[in-house]
CSV table of C-alpha atoms in Angstrom, one decimal:
chain,number,residue,atom,x,y,z
A,1,MET,CA,0.0,0.0,0.0
A,2,LYS,CA,1.3,3.4,-1.0
A,3,GLN,CA,2.8,5.4,1.9
A,4,PHE,CA,3.0,9.2,1.9
A,5,THR,CA,5.3,11.5,3.8
A,6,THR,CA,4.2,14.0,6.4
A,7,ARG,CA,4.7,16.9,4.1
A,8,GLN,CA,2.4,15.4,1.5
A,9,ILE,CA,-0.4,14.7,3.9
A,10,VAL,CA,0.0,18.3,5.3
A,11,LEU,CA,-0.3,19.8,1.8
A,12,LEU,CA,-3.3,17.5,1.1
A,13,GLY,CA,-5.0,18.7,4.2
A,14,VAL,CA,-4.4,22.3,3.4
A,15,LEU,CA,-5.7,21.7,-0.1
A,16,MET,CA,-8.9,20.1,1.1
A,17,GLU,CA,-9.6,22.8,3.7
A,18,VAL,CA,-8.7,25.8,1.7
A,19,GLY,CA,-9.2,24.8,-1.9
A,20,ILE,CA,-12.8,25.7,-2.5
A,21,THR,CA,-13.4,27.6,0.7
A,22,LEU,CA,-11.5,30.7,-0.3
A,23,ILE,CA,-13.6,31.2,-3.5
A,24,HIS,CA,-16.7,32.7,-1.9
A,25,ALA,CA,-17.0,31.6,1.7
A,26,PRO,CA,-15.1,34.7,3.0
A,27,ALA,CA,-17.9,36.8,1.5
A,28,GLN,CA,-20.6,34.8,3.3
A,29,ALA,CA,-18.6,35.1,6.6
A,30,ALA,CA,-18.3,38.9,6.2
A,31,ASP,CA,-22.0,39.2,5.4
A,32,HIS,CA,-22.8,38.0,8.9
A,33,ALA,CA,-19.8,38.7,11.0
A,34,ASN,CA,-18.8,42.0,9.4
A,35,GLN,CA,-15.3,43.1,10.5
A,36,HIS,CA,-14.9,40.0,12.7
A,37,ALA,CA,-15.2,37.6,9.8
A,38,TYR,CA,-11.8,36.1,10.6
A,39,TRP,CA,-13.2,34.7,13.8
A,40,THR,CA,-15.5,32.4,11.8
A,41,CYS,CA,-12.4,30.5,10.6
A,42,ILE,CA,-11.2,30.0,14.1
A,43,ILE,CA,-14.5,28.8,15.5
A,44,ALA,CA,-15.0,26.4,12.6
A,45,ALA,CA,-11.5,25.1,13.0
A,46,ILE,CA,-12.1,24.4,16.7
A,47,VAL,CA,-15.3,22.5,15.9
A,48,LEU,CA,-13.3,20.3,13.5
A,49,CYS,CA,-10.7,19.4,16.1
A,50,LEU,CA,-13.0,16.8,17.7
A,51,PRO,CA,-13.8,14.7,14.5
A,52,ILE,CA,-10.1,14.9,13.5
A,53,TRP,CA,-9.2,13.5,16.9
A,54,ALA,CA,-11.8,10.7,16.4
A,55,MET,CA,-10.4,9.9,12.9
A,56,LEU,CA,-6.9,9.6,14.3
A,57,LYS,CA,-8.0,7.2,17.0
A,58,LEU,CA,-10.0,5.2,14.5
A,59,LYS,CA,-7.1,5.0,12.0
A,60,ARG,CA,-4.8,3.5,14.7
A,61,ARG,CA,-7.0,0.4,14.7
A,62,PHE,CA,-6.7,0.0,10.9
A,63,PRO,CA,-3.2,1.1,10.0
A,64,ASP,CA,-3.2,-0.7,6.6
A,65,GLN,CA,-6.6,0.4,5.5
A,66,ASP,CA,-8.4,3.6,4.5
A,67,LEU,CA,-11.7,4.4,6.3
A,68,MET,CA,-13.9,2.9,3.6
A,69,GLN,CA,-12.0,-0.4,3.8
A,70,ALA,CA,-12.4,-0.3,7.5
A,71,MET,CA,-16.1,0.2,7.3
A,72,VAL,CA,-16.6,-2.7,4.9
A,73,SER,CA,-14.3,-5.1,6.7
A,74,SER,CA,-15.8,-4.5,10.2
A,75,HIS,CA,-19.4,-4.6,9.2
A,76,PRO,CA,-19.9,-6.0,5.6
A,77,VAL,CA,-23.6,-5.2,5.3
A,78,LEU,CA,-24.0,-2.2,7.5
A,79,GLY,CA,-20.7,-0.8,6.3
A,80,ARG,CA,-21.8,-0.9,2.7
A,81,MET,CA,-25.1,0.7,3.5
A,82,LEU,CA,-23.3,3.6,5.3
A,83,LEU,CA,-20.9,3.8,2.4
A,84,ALA,CA,-23.7,4.2,0.0
A,85,VAL,CA,-24.9,7.2,1.9
A,86,TYR,CA,-21.3,8.6,1.9
A,87,LEU,CA,-21.2,7.9,-1.9
A,88,ILE,CA,-24.2,10.3,-2.4
A,89,LEU,CA,-22.5,12.8,-0.1
A,90,PHE,CA,-19.3,12.7,-2.1
A,91,LEU,CA,-21.2,13.0,-5.4
A,92,ILE,CA,-22.9,16.2,-4.2
A,93,ILE,CA,-19.6,17.6,-3.1
A,94,PHE,CA,-18.1,16.8,-6.4
A,95,ALA,CA,-21.0,18.4,-8.3
A,96,ARG,CA,-20.9,21.5,-6.1
A,97,ASP,CA,-17.2,22.1,-6.6
A,98,LEU,CA,-17.4,21.4,-10.3
A,99,ARG,CA,-20.2,24.0,-10.6
A,100,ILE,CA,-18.2,26.5,-8.6
A,101,ILE,CA,-15.0,26.2,-10.6
A,102,THR,CA,-16.9,26.1,-13.9
A,103,ASP,CA,-18.6,29.4,-13.1
A,104,LEU,CA,-15.3,30.9,-12.0
A,105,VAL,CA,-13.5,30.0,-15.2
A,106,GLU,CA,-16.5,31.2,-17.2
A,107,VAL,CA,-16.5,34.6,-15.6
A,108,VAL,CA,-12.8,35.2,-15.2
A,109,LEU,CA,-11.1,33.4,-18.2
A,110,LEU,CA,-13.5,32.2,-20.8
A,111,PRO,CA,-16.5,34.6,-20.8
A,112,LEU,CA,-17.4,33.8,-24.5
A,113,THR,CA,-17.3,30.0,-24.2
A,114,PRO,CA,-20.5,28.2,-23.5
A,115,ILE,CA,-20.6,27.0,-19.9
A,116,VAL,CA,-21.5,23.4,-21.0
A,117,VAL,CA,-18.3,23.3,-23.0
A,118,THR,CA,-16.2,24.8,-20.2
A,119,SER,CA,-17.5,22.2,-17.8
A,120,LEU,CA,-16.8,19.3,-20.2
A,121,ILE,CA,-13.2,20.5,-20.6
A,122,LEU,CA,-12.8,20.6,-16.9
A,123,LEU,CA,-14.4,17.2,-16.5
A,124,LEU,CA,-12.0,15.7,-19.0
A,125,THR,CA,-9.1,17.0,-17.0
A,126,LEU,CA,-10.5,15.7,-13.7
A,127,VAL,CA,-11.2,12.2,-15.1
A,128,PHE,CA,-7.6,11.7,-16.3
A,129,MET,CA,-6.4,13.1,-13.0
A,130,ALA,CA,-8.5,10.7,-11.0
A,131,LYS,CA,-7.6,7.7,-13.1
A,132,GLY,CA,-3.9,8.4,-12.4
A,133,GLY,CA,-4.6,7.7,-8.7
A,134,ILE,CA,-4.1,9.4,-5.4
A,135,SER,CA,-0.3,9.5,-6.0
A,136,THR,CA,-0.7,11.6,-9.1
A,137,ILE,CA,-3.1,14.0,-7.2
A,138,VAL,CA,-0.7,14.3,-4.3
A,139,ASN,CA,2.2,15.0,-6.6
A,140,MET,CA,0.2,17.8,-8.3
A,141,ALA,CA,-0.6,19.3,-4.9
A,142,GLU,CA,3.1,19.3,-4.1
A,143,ILE,CA,3.6,21.4,-7.3
A,144,PHE,CA,0.8,23.9,-7.3
A,145,LEU,CA,-0.1,24.4,-3.7
A,146,PRO,CA,3.3,25.7,-2.4
A,147,MET,CA,3.5,28.1,-5.4
A,148,LEU,CA,0.1,29.5,-4.7
A,149,ILE,CA,0.7,29.9,-1.0
A,150,LEU,CA,4.0,31.7,-1.6
A,151,THR,CA,2.3,34.0,-4.1
A,152,LEU,CA,-0.5,34.9,-1.7
A,153,LEU,CA,1.8,35.3,1.2
A,154,THR,CA,3.9,37.9,-0.6
A,155,MET,CA,0.8,39.9,-1.7
A,156,PRO,CA,0.6,41.9,1.6
A,157,LEU,CA,4.1,43.3,0.8
A,158,PHE,CA,2.8,44.9,-2.3
A,159,PHE,CA,-0.5,46.3,-0.9
A,160,GLY,CA,1.1,48.6,1.5
A,161,ARG,CA,-1.0,51.8,1.8
A,162,ASN,CA,-4.1,50.0,0.4
A,163,MET,CA,-4.7,48.2,3.7
A,164,ASP,CA,-7.0,50.2,5.9
A,165,PHE,CA,-6.9,48.8,9.5
A,166,SER,CA,-9.8,51.0,10.5
A,167,MET,CA,-12.0,48.4,8.8
A,168,LEU,CA,-11.6,46.1,11.8
A,169,ARG,CA,-13.0,48.6,14.3
A,170,PRO,CA,-14.3,48.0,16.9
A,171,TYR,CA,-11.7,45.3,17.6
A,172,LEU,CA,-13.0,43.9,20.8
A,173,HIS,CA,-16.7,44.0,20.4
A,174,PRO,CA,-17.8,41.3,18.0
A,175,GLU,CA,-21.4,40.5,17.2
A,176,VAL,CA,-21.7,37.0,18.7
A,177,GLU,CA,-24.8,36.0,16.7
A,178,GLY,CA,-23.2,37.2,13.4
A,179,VAL,CA,-20.0,35.4,14.1
A,180,ILE,CA,-21.9,32.1,14.8
A,181,LYS,CA,-23.8,32.5,11.6
A,182,GLY,CA,-20.7,33.1,9.6
A,183,SER,CA,-18.9,30.2,11.3
A,184,TRP,CA,-21.9,28.0,10.2
A,185,ARG,CA,-21.3,29.0,6.5
A,186,MET,CA,-17.5,28.5,6.8
A,187,LEU,CA,-17.8,25.1,8.5
A,188,GLY,CA,-19.6,23.6,5.5
A,189,TYR,CA,-16.5,24.1,3.3
A,190,MET,CA,-13.7,23.6,5.8
A,191,ALA,CA,-15.1,20.2,6.7
A,192,ASP,CA,-13.8,18.8,3.4
A,193,ILE,CA,-10.5,18.2,5.2
A,194,LEU,CA,-12.2,15.1,6.8
A,195,MET,CA,-12.3,13.5,3.3
A,196,VAL,CA,-8.6,12.7,3.6
A,197,PRO,CA,-8.9,9.7,5.9
A,198,PHE,CA,-11.3,8.1,3.5
A,199,VAL,CA,-8.5,7.6,1.0
A,200,ILE,CA,-5.3,7.6,3.1
A,201,SER,CA,-4.2,4.6,5.2
A,202,GLY,CA,-3.7,4.9,8.9
A,203,LYS,CA,0.1,4.6,8.6
A,204,SER,CA,0.2,7.8,6.5
A,205,TYR,CA,-2.5,9.7,8.3
A,206,ASN,CA,-0.8,10.3,11.6
A,207,GLY,CA,-1.4,12.9,14.3
A,208,ARG,CA,1.5,15.2,13.1
A,209,SER,CA,0.4,15.4,9.5
A,210,ALA,CA,-3.3,15.8,10.4
A,211,TRP,CA,-2.9,18.6,13.0
A,212,TYR,CA,-0.3,20.5,11.0
A,213,GLY,CA,-2.5,20.4,7.9
A,214,HIS,CA,-5.5,21.6,9.9
A,215,LEU,CA,-3.4,24.4,11.6
A,216,LEU,CA,-1.8,25.7,8.4
A,217,GLY,CA,-5.1,25.6,6.5
A,218,THR,CA,-6.8,27.6,9.2
A,219,ALA,CA,-4.0,30.1,9.4
A,220,PHE,CA,-4.0,30.6,5.6
A,221,LEU,CA,-7.8,31.2,5.6
A,222,ILE,CA,-7.5,33.7,8.5
A,223,MET,CA,-4.8,35.6,6.6
A,224,LEU,CA,-6.8,35.7,3.4
A,225,VAL,CA,-10.0,36.9,5.1
A,226,LEU,CA,-8.1,39.6,7.0
A,227,GLN,CA,-6.4,40.7,3.9
A,228,SER,CA,-9.7,40.9,2.0
A,229,GLU,CA,-11.3,43.0,4.8
A,230,LEU,CA,-8.3,45.4,4.9
A,231,VAL,CA,-8.0,45.9,1.1
A,232,ILE,CA,-11.5,45.5,-0.3
A,233,GLY,CA,-13.5,46.7,2.8
A,234,VAL,CA,-16.2,44.8,4.6
A,235,PRO,CA,-19.2,46.5,2.9
A,236,ILE,CA,-18.0,45.5,-0.5
A,237,LEU,CA,-16.6,42.2,0.5
A,238,SER,CA,-20.0,40.9,1.7
A,239,ARG,CA,-21.5,41.6,-1.7
A,240,LEU,CA,-18.9,39.8,-3.9
A,241,PHE,CA,-19.2,36.3,-5.3
A,242,TYR,CA,-15.4,35.9,-5.8
A,243,PRO,CA,-13.7,38.0,-3.1
A,244,SER,CA,-10.4,36.3,-3.5
A,245,TYR,CA,-10.2,37.1,-7.2
A,246,GLU,CA,-11.3,40.7,-6.5
A,247,LEU,CA,-8.5,40.9,-4.0
A,248,VAL,CA,-5.9,39.9,-6.5
A,249,ARG,CA,-7.3,42.4,-9.0
A,250,GLN,CA,-6.5,45.2,-6.6
A,251,LEU,CA,-2.8,44.4,-6.9
A,252,GLN,CA,-1.0,46.2,-9.7
A,253,LEU,CA,2.8,46.0,-10.1
A,254,THR,CA,3.7,48.8,-12.6
A,255,ASP,CA,1.9,49.2,-15.9
A,256,PHE,CA,3.5,46.0,-17.2
A,257,LEU,CA,2.0,43.8,-14.6
A,258,ASP,CA,-1.4,45.5,-14.2
A,259,ARG,CA,-3.1,42.2,-15.0
A,260,PHE,CA,-1.4,40.3,-12.1
A,261,ASP,CA,-4.7,38.5,-11.6
A,262,LEU,CA,-4.0,36.4,-14.7
A,263,PHE,CA,-0.7,35.2,-13.2
A,264,VAL,CA,-2.4,34.2,-9.9
A,265,ALA,CA,-5.3,32.6,-11.9
A,266,ALA,CA,-2.7,30.4,-13.7
A,267,LEU,CA,-1.8,29.0,-10.2
A,268,THR,CA,-5.2,29.0,-8.7
A,269,VAL,CA,-7.2,27.1,-11.3
A,270,PRO,CA,-4.9,24.1,-11.3
A,271,THR,CA,-5.0,24.0,-7.5
A,272,PHE,CA,-8.8,24.1,-7.5
A,273,LEU,CA,-8.9,21.3,-10.1
A,274,THR,CA,-6.6,19.2,-7.9
A,275,LYS,CA,-9.0,19.5,-5.1
A,276,ILE,CA,-11.9,18.6,-7.3
A,277,GLY,CA,-9.9,15.7,-8.6
A,278,ILE,CA,-9.7,14.3,-5.1
A,279,ASP,CA,-13.5,14.6,-4.9
A,280,LEU,CA,-13.9,12.5,-8.0
A,281,TYR,CA,-11.3,10.0,-6.8
A,282,VAL,CA,-13.0,9.6,-3.4
A,283,THR,CA,-16.4,9.1,-5.1
A,284,SER,CA,-15.1,6.5,-7.6
A,285,LEU,CA,-13.2,4.7,-4.8
A,286,ALA,CA,-16.4,4.5,-2.8
A,287,VAL,CA,-18.0,2.6,-5.6
A,288,LYS,CA,-15.0,0.4,-5.7
A,289,ARG,CA,-15.2,-0.4,-2.0
A,290,MET,CA,-18.9,-1.1,-2.2
A,291,PHE,CA,-18.5,-3.6,-5.0
A,292,SER,CA,-15.1,-5.4,-4.5
A,293,HIS,CA,-15.2,-7.0,-7.9
A,294,ALA,CA,-15.7,-3.8,-9.8
A,295,TRP,CA,-12.8,-2.2,-11.7
A,296,GLY,CA,-12.3,1.2,-10.1
A,297,SER,CA,-10.8,2.9,-13.2
A,298,LEU,CA,-13.9,2.1,-15.2
A,299,MET,CA,-16.0,3.8,-12.6
A,300,VAL,CA,-14.3,7.2,-13.1
A,301,TRP,CA,-16.0,8.2,-16.4
A,302,PRO,CA,-19.6,7.2,-15.3
A,303,VAL,CA,-19.2,8.9,-11.9
A,304,GLY,CA,-17.7,12.0,-13.5
A,305,LEU,CA,-20.5,12.2,-16.0
A,306,LEU,CA,-23.1,11.7,-13.3
A,307,GLY,CA,-21.4,14.5,-11.3
A,308,TYR,CA,-21.4,16.7,-14.4
A,309,VAL,CA,-25.1,16.2,-14.9
A,310,CYS,CA,-25.8,16.8,-11.2
A,311,SER,CA,-23.8,20.0,-11.2
A,312,PHE,CA,-26.4,21.5,-13.5
A,313,MET,CA,-29.5,19.7,-12.2
A,314,LEU,CA,-28.8,20.7,-8.5
A,315,PHE,CA,-27.5,24.2,-9.2
A,316,SER,CA,-28.8,26.1,-12.1
A,317,ASN,CA,-26.6,29.1,-11.3
A,318,ILE,CA,-24.0,30.2,-8.8
A,319,VAL,CA,-26.5,32.0,-6.6
A,320,GLN,CA,-28.1,28.7,-5.7
A,321,VAL,CA,-24.6,27.3,-4.7
A,322,PHE,CA,-24.2,30.5,-2.6
A,323,ASP,CA,-27.5,30.0,-0.8
A,324,PHE,CA,-27.1,26.2,-0.5
A,325,SER,CA,-24.3,26.5,2.0
A,326,ARG,CA,-26.8,27.3,4.8
A,327,GLU,CA,-28.5,23.9,4.6
A,328,TRP,CA,-25.4,22.0,3.5
A,329,THR,CA,-23.5,22.7,6.7
A,330,ALA,CA,-26.1,20.7,8.6
A,331,VAL,CA,-25.4,17.7,6.4
A,332,MET,CA,-21.7,18.1,6.8
A,333,ILE,CA,-22.0,18.3,10.6
A,334,ILE,CA,-23.9,15.0,10.6
A,335,PHE,CA,-21.6,13.0,8.4
A,336,PHE,CA,-18.2,14.7,8.9
A,337,VAL,CA,-18.4,15.9,12.6
A,338,LEU,CA,-20.8,13.6,14.4
A,339,MET,CA,-20.4,10.4,12.4
A,340,PRO,CA,-16.6,10.0,13.0
A,341,LEU,CA,-17.4,9.8,16.7
A,342,VAL,CA,-19.9,7.1,16.1
A,343,LEU,CA,-17.5,5.2,13.8
A,344,TRP,CA,-14.8,5.5,16.5
A,345,MET,CA,-17.1,3.7,18.9
A,346,LEU,CA,-18.4,1.0,16.5
A,347,LEU,CA,-15.6,0.0,14.2
A,348,ARG,CA,-13.2,-2.7,15.5
A,349,PRO,CA,-10.8,-4.9,13.7
A,350,LYS,CA,-12.1,-8.4,13.3
A,351,SER,CA,-10.2,-11.2,15.0
A,352,LYS,CA,-10.6,-14.8,13.9
A,353,GLY,CA,-9.3,-16.3,17.2
A,354,LYS,CA,-11.9,-17.0,19.8
A,355,GLY,CA,-10.0,-17.2,23.1
A,356,GLY,CA,-6.3,-17.9,22.5
A,357,ASP,CA,-3.4,-16.0,23.8
A,358,ASP,CA,-2.8,-12.4,22.6
A,359,LYS,CA,0.2,-13.5,20.5
A,360,GLY,CA,-1.9,-15.8,18.3
A,361,SER,CA,-4.6,-13.1,18.0
A,362,ASN,CA,-2.2,-10.5,17.1
A,363,GLY,CA,-0.6,-12.8,14.6
A,364,GLU,CA,-3.9,-13.4,12.9
A,365,ARG,CA,-4.6,-9.6,12.8
A,366,ASP,CA,-1.2,-9.0,11.2
A,367,SER,CA,-1.8,-11.7,8.6
A,368,SER,CA,-5.3,-10.2,7.9
A,369,SER,CA,-3.8,-6.8,7.6
A,370,GLN,CA,-1.1,-8.0,5.2
A,371,LYS,CA,-3.7,-9.8,3.1
A,372,GLU,CA,-5.8,-6.6,3.0
A,373,SER,CA,-2.7,-4.6,2.0
A,374,ARG,CA,-1.8,-7.0,-0.8
A,375,GLN,CA,-5.4,-6.9,-1.9
A,376,GLY,CA,-5.2,-3.1,-1.9
A,377,ASP,CA,-2.2,-3.2,-4.2
A,378,ARG,CA,-3.9,-5.6,-6.6
A,379,THR,CA,-7.1,-3.6,-6.7
A,380,GLY,CA,-5.2,-0.3,-7.0
A,381,HIS,CA,-5.0,1.8,-3.9
A,382,THR,CA,-2.6,4.0,-5.9
A,383,HIS,CA,-4.4,3.5,-9.2
A,384,LEU,CA,-8.1,2.9,-9.3
């Protein structure tokens, strides 16, 4: 089974938590929390600490399996039923993210191209990305994500006088109700980080990589929300669909680089596609785990086309995606915040020995784990 380094899992966690969140979630947070929108990232991150802890405890019991394998191996019938529900959840996430990135590319880069054609081009890229396996996606994250982070971290050096710190006043008197509502909207997108244990084995998904990824992703979101408030202003920020893109447009480096937003878009769009590629991979892998004799690589195209159709059936325009986040957070809390705690209490590795000594029982568990690991290699943990 493919093993990943701590650096790779950290980047994967940052990608899942930040990738789609920074597109329009800061505007929703600012609409409710006003100048204290950055607090919404902190509160949502604190809520996610409990399910991450439960996932880490759960992964220690199944070091050679991802979470979907653990669900099926522990309870074959009930696990597959629960996996079918997660399959629908992953499909909706994929359709939502595909609709968001399609509209962003349509507005920013290809305004004259029909949106159906734009979405098909993006889907073609995502299918080949998902068929390459999780290793290909992780390697792409290692390329694009550090470049994007370095670019956005250096942006405050060029804004200078454009940042108005009076936008954060009053500093110490937040509107509690507004901050809670903004945290509710932010949580629905930041919870995507909990998709990582579904495709990564317990040996790779350790405490150091999980917590560092969550911490860096939260810090990056706080920095971006603060920067948007200081440069764009809270009244304008709360009325934008793409505040991050508008933030980049405010940056002009001489007359030659007055379209610096195109350079950042060249780094941002591949990063977003990498995140959506993980959505498609997780959805296809869920089908593979439900039907063990299915060939996972053949599932990518049907699942991708189904997500493509659902992206237009569920969301006719970007406004519906914007409003959908209120109800969607409740679904994410059930399956990504509360359910990990339930799984932690229910899932146990099966032992074939009835009452022998611990050594024999542990030997059988090791043999079962090695068999599952070899089966994962044959079925394609790295390649669907």
